[in-house]
mmCIF file of C-alpha atoms in Angstrom:
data_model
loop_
_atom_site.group_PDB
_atom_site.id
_atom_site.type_symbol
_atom_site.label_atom_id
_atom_site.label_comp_id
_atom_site.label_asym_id
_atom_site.label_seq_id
_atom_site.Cartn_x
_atom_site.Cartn_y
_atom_site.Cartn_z
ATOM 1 C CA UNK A 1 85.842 108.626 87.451
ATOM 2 C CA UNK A 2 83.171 107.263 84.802
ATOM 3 C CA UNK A 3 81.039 109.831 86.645
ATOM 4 C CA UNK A 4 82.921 112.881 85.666
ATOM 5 C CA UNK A 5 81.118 113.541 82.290
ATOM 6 C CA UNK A 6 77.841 112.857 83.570
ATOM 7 C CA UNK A 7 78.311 115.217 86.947
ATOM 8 C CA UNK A 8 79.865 118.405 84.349
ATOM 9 C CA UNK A 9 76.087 119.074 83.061
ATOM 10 C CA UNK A 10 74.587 118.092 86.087
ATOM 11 C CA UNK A 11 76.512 120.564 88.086
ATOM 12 C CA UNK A 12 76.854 123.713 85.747
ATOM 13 C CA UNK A 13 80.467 123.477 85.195
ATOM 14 C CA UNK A 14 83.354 122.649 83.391
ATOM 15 C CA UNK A 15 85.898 119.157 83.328
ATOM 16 C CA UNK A 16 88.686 121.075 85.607
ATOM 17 C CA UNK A 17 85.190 121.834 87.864
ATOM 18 C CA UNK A 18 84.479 118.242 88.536
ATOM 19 C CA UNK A 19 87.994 117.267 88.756
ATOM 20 C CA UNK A 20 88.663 119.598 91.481
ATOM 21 C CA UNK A 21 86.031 116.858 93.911
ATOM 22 C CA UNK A 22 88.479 114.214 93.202
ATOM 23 C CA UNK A 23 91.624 116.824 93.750
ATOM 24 C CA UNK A 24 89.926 117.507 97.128
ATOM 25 C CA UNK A 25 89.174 113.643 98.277
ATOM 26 C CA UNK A 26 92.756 113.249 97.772
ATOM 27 C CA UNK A 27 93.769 116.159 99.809
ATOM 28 C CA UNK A 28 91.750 114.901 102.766
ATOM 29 C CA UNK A 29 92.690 111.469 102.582
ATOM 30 C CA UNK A 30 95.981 112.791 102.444
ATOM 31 C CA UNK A 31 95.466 114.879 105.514
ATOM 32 C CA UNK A 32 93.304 111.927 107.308
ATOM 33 C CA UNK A 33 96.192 109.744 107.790
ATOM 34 C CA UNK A 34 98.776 112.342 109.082
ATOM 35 C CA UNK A 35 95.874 113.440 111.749
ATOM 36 C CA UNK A 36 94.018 110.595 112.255
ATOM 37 C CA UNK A 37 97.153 107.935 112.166
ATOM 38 C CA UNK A 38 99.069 109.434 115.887
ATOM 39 C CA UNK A 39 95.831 110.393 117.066
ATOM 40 C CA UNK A 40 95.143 106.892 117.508
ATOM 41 C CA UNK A 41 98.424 106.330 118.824
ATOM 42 C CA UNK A 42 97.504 108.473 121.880
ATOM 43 C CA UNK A 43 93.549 107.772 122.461
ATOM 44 C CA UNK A 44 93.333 104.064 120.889
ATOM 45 C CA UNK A 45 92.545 102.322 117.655
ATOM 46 C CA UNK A 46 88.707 101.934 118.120
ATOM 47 C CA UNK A 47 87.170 104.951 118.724
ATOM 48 C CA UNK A 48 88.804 106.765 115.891
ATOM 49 C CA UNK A 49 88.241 104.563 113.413
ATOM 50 C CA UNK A 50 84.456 103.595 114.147
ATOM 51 C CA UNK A 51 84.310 107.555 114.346
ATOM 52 C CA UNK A 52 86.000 108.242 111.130
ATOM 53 C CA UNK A 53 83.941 105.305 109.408
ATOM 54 C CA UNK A 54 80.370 107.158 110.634
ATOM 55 C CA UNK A 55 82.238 110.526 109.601
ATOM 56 C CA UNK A 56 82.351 108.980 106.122
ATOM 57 C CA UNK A 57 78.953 107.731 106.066
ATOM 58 C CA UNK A 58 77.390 110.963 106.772
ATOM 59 C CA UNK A 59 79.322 113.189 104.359
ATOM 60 C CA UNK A 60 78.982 110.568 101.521
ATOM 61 C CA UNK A 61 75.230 110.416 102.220
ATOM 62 C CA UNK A 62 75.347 114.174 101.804
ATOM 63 C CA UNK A 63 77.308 113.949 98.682
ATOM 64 C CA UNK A 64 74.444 112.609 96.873
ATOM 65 C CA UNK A 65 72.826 115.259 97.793
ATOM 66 C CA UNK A 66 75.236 117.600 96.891
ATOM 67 C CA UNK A 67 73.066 120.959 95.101
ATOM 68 C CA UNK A 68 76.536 122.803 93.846
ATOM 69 C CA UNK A 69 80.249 122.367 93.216
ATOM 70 C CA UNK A 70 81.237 124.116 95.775
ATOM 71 C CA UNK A 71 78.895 121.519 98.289
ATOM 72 C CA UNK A 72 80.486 118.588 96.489
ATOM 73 C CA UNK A 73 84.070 120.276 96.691
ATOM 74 C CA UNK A 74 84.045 121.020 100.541
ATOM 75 C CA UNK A 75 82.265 117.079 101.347
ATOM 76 C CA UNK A 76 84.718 115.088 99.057
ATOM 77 C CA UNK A 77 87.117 116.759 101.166
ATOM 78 C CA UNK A 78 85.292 115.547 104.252
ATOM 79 C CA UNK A 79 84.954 112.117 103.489
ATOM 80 C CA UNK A 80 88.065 111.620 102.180
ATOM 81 C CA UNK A 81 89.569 112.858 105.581
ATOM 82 C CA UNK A 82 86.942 110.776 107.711
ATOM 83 C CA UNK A 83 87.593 107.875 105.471
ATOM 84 C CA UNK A 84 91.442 107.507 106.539
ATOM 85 C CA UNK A 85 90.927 106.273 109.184
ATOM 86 C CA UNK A 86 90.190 102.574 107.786
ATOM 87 C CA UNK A 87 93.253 103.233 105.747
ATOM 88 C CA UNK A 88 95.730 104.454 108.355
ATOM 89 C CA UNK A 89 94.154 102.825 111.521
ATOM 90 C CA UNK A 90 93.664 99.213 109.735
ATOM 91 C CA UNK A 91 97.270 99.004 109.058
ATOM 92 C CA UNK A 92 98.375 99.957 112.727
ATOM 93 C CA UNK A 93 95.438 96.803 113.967
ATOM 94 C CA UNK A 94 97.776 94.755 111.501
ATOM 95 C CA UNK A 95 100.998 95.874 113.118
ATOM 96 C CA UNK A 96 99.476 95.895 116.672
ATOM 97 C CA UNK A 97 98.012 92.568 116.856
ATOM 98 C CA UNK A 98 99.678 89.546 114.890
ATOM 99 C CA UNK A 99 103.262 88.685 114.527
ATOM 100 C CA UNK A 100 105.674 86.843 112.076
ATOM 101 C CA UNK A 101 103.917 85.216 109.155
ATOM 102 C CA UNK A 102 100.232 86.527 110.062
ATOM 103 C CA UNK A 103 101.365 90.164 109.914
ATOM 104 C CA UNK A 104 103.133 89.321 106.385
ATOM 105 C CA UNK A 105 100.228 88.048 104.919
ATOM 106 C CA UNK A 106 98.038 90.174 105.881
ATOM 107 C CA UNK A 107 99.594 93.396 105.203
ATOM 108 C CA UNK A 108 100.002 91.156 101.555
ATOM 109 C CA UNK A 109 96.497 91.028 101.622
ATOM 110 C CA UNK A 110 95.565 95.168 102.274
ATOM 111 C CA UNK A 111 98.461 96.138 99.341
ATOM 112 C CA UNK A 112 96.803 93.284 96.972
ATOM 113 C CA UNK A 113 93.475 95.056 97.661
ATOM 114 C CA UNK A 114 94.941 98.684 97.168
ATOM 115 C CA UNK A 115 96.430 97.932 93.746
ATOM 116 C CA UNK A 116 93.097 96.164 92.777
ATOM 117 C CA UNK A 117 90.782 98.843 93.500
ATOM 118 C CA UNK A 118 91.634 101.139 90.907
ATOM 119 C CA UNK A 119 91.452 98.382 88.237
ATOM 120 C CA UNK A 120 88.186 97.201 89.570
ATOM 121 C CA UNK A 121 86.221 100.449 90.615
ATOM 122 C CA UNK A 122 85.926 102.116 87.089
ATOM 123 C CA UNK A 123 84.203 99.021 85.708
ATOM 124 C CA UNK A 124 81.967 98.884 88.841
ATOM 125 C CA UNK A 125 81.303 102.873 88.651
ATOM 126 C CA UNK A 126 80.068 102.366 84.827
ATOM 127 C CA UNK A 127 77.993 99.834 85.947
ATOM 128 C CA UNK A 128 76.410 101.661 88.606
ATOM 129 C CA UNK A 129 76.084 104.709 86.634
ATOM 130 C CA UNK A 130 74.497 103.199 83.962
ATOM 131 C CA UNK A 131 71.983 102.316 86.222
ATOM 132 C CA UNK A 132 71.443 104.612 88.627
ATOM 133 C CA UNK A 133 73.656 108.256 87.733
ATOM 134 C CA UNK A 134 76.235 109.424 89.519
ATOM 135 C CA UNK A 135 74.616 110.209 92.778
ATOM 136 C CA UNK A 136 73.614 106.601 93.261
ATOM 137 C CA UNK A 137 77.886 106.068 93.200
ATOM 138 C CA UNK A 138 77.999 107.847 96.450
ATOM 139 C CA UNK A 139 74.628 106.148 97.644
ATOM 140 C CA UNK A 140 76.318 103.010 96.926
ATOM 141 C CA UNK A 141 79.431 103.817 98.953
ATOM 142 C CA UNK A 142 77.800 105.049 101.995
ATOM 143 C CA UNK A 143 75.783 101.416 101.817
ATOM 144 C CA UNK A 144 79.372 99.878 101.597
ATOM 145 C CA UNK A 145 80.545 101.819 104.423
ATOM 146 C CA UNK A 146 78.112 101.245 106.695
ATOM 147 C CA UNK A 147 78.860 97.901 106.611
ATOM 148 C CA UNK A 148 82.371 98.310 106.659
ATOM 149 C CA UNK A 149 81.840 100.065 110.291
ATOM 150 C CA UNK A 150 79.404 97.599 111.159
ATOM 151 C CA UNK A 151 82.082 94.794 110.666
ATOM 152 C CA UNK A 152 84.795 96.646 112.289
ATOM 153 C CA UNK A 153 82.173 97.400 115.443
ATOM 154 C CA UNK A 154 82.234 93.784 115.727
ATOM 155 C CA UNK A 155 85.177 92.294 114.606
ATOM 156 C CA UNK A 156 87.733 94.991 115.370
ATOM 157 C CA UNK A 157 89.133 94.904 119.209
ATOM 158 C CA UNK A 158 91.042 97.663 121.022
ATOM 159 C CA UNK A 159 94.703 96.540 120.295
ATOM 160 C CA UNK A 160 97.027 99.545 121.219
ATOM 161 C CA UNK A 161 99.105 97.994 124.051
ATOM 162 C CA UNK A 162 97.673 99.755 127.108
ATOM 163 C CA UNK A 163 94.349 100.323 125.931
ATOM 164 C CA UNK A 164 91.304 97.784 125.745
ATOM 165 C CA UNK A 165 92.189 94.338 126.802
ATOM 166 C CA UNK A 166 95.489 94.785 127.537
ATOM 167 C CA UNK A 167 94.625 97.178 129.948
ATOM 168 C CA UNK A 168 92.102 94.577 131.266
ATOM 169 C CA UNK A 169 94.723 92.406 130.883
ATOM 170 C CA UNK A 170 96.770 94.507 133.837
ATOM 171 C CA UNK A 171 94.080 94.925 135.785
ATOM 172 C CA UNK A 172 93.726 91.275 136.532
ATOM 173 C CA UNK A 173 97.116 90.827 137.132
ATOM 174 C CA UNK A 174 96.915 93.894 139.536
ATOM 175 C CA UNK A 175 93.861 92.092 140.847
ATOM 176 C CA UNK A 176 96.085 88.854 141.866
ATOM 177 C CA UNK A 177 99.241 90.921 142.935
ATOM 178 C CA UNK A 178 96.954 92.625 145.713
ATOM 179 C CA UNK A 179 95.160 89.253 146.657
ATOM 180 C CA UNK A 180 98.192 87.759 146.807
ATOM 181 C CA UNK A 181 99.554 90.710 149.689
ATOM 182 C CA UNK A 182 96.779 90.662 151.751
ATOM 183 C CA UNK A 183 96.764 86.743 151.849
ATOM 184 C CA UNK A 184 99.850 87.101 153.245
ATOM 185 C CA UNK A 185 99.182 89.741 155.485
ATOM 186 C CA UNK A 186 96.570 87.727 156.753
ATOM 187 C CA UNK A 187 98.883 84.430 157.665
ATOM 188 C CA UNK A 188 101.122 86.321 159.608
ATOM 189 C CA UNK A 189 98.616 88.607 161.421
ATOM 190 C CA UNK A 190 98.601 86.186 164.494
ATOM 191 C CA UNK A 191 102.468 86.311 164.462
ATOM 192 C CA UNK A 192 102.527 89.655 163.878
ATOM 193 C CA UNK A 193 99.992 90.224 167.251
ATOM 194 C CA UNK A 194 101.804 87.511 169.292
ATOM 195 C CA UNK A 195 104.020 89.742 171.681
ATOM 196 C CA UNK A 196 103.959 90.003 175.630
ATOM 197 C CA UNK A 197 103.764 93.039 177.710
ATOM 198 C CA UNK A 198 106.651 95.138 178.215
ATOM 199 C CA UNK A 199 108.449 94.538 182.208
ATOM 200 C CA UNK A 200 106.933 96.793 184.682
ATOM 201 C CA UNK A 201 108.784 100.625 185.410
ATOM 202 C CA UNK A 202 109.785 101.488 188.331
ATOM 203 C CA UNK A 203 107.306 104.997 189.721
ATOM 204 C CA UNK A 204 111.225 107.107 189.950
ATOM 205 C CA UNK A 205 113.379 105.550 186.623
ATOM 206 C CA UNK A 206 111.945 105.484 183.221
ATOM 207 C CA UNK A 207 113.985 102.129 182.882
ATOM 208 C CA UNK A 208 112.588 98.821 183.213
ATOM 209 C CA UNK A 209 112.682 96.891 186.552
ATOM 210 C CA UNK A 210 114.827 94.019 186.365
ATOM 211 C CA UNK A 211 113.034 90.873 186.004
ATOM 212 C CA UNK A 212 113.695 88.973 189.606
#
């Protein structure tokens, strides 16, 4: 936002021109989350949002290095549809994982954060701009996000229930369940094998001789 004037001469255009790259973030944040959100319902947490969090790097990279309008238009839209994934996909770790008074406090903590930001990022846009222009804003996110995805590539587990260590989790028990069955097929193997010949047939009747 503090940007806005700056990026008007920079870019050969007018205020409705540069307002259109913040029109278009929204869009594709927007448009993340209703993508992005039950796609990780089907494949898993992880991959999507480590995926959407390099997404984001890239394009913001690239947005500092936008040449036109029409560049900046078309990778604000990109990033902000790569970049919902850490804002759909974090709150479905919350809901996956903890229970009871964790889950409340946490999901307290994301919607403290989400009405801070747009207090707090003006002040540290002017700051940034004032030293660096407005293409050092988006060189400053892309730093942020990087280690946003490195932190989640750590810190952040598979948690939809039948992915990732739940899955594992299975397995084991799978694991056991078969030991288990062939343990016991094993104990009663010699009872099992235990039996004694059948009484001789007579050569002219298929029935058994009587035993004298």
């Amino acid at each position: 936002m503090p940007a806005l004037p700056q990026m008007t001469g920079d870019l050969h255009t007018d205020a409705s021109g540069v307002q259109l790259t913040l029109t278009a973030f929204l869009i594709g944040v927007g448009l993340g989350q209703l993508v992005l959100g039950p796609l990780s319902g089907r494949c898993g947490r992880r991959v999507p949002l480590l995926a959407g969090g390099v997404a984001c790097v890239v394009t913001t990279a690239f947005c500092a290095l936008a040449p036109s309008l029409e560049w900046l238009v078309a990778l604000r839209f990109v990033q902000g549809f790569s970049g919902a994934a850490g804002v759909v996909i974090g709150r479905a770790v919350i809901a996956d994982v903890p229970r009871g008074e964790t889950a409340a406090r946490l999901f307290g903590v994301v919607m403290a954060l989400t009405g801070l930001a747009p207090v707090v990022a003006p002040v540290a846009g002017g700051v940034v701009i004032e030293n660096g222009g407005w293409r050092t804003v988006f060189w400053v996110l892309a730093t942020a996000t990087v280690l946003a995805v490195a932190v989640a590539a750590v810190a952040v587990p598979e948690s939809l229930p039948g992915t990732g260590a739940v899955r594992e989790a299975r397995s084991r028990r799978r694991g056991a369940s078969w030991s288990a069955a062939s343990a016991r097929r094993r104990s009663c193997a010699p009872a099992c094998t235990s039996w004694s010949p059948a009484p001789p047939r007579s050569p002219r009747s298929p029935w058994p001789v009587p035993s004298p």
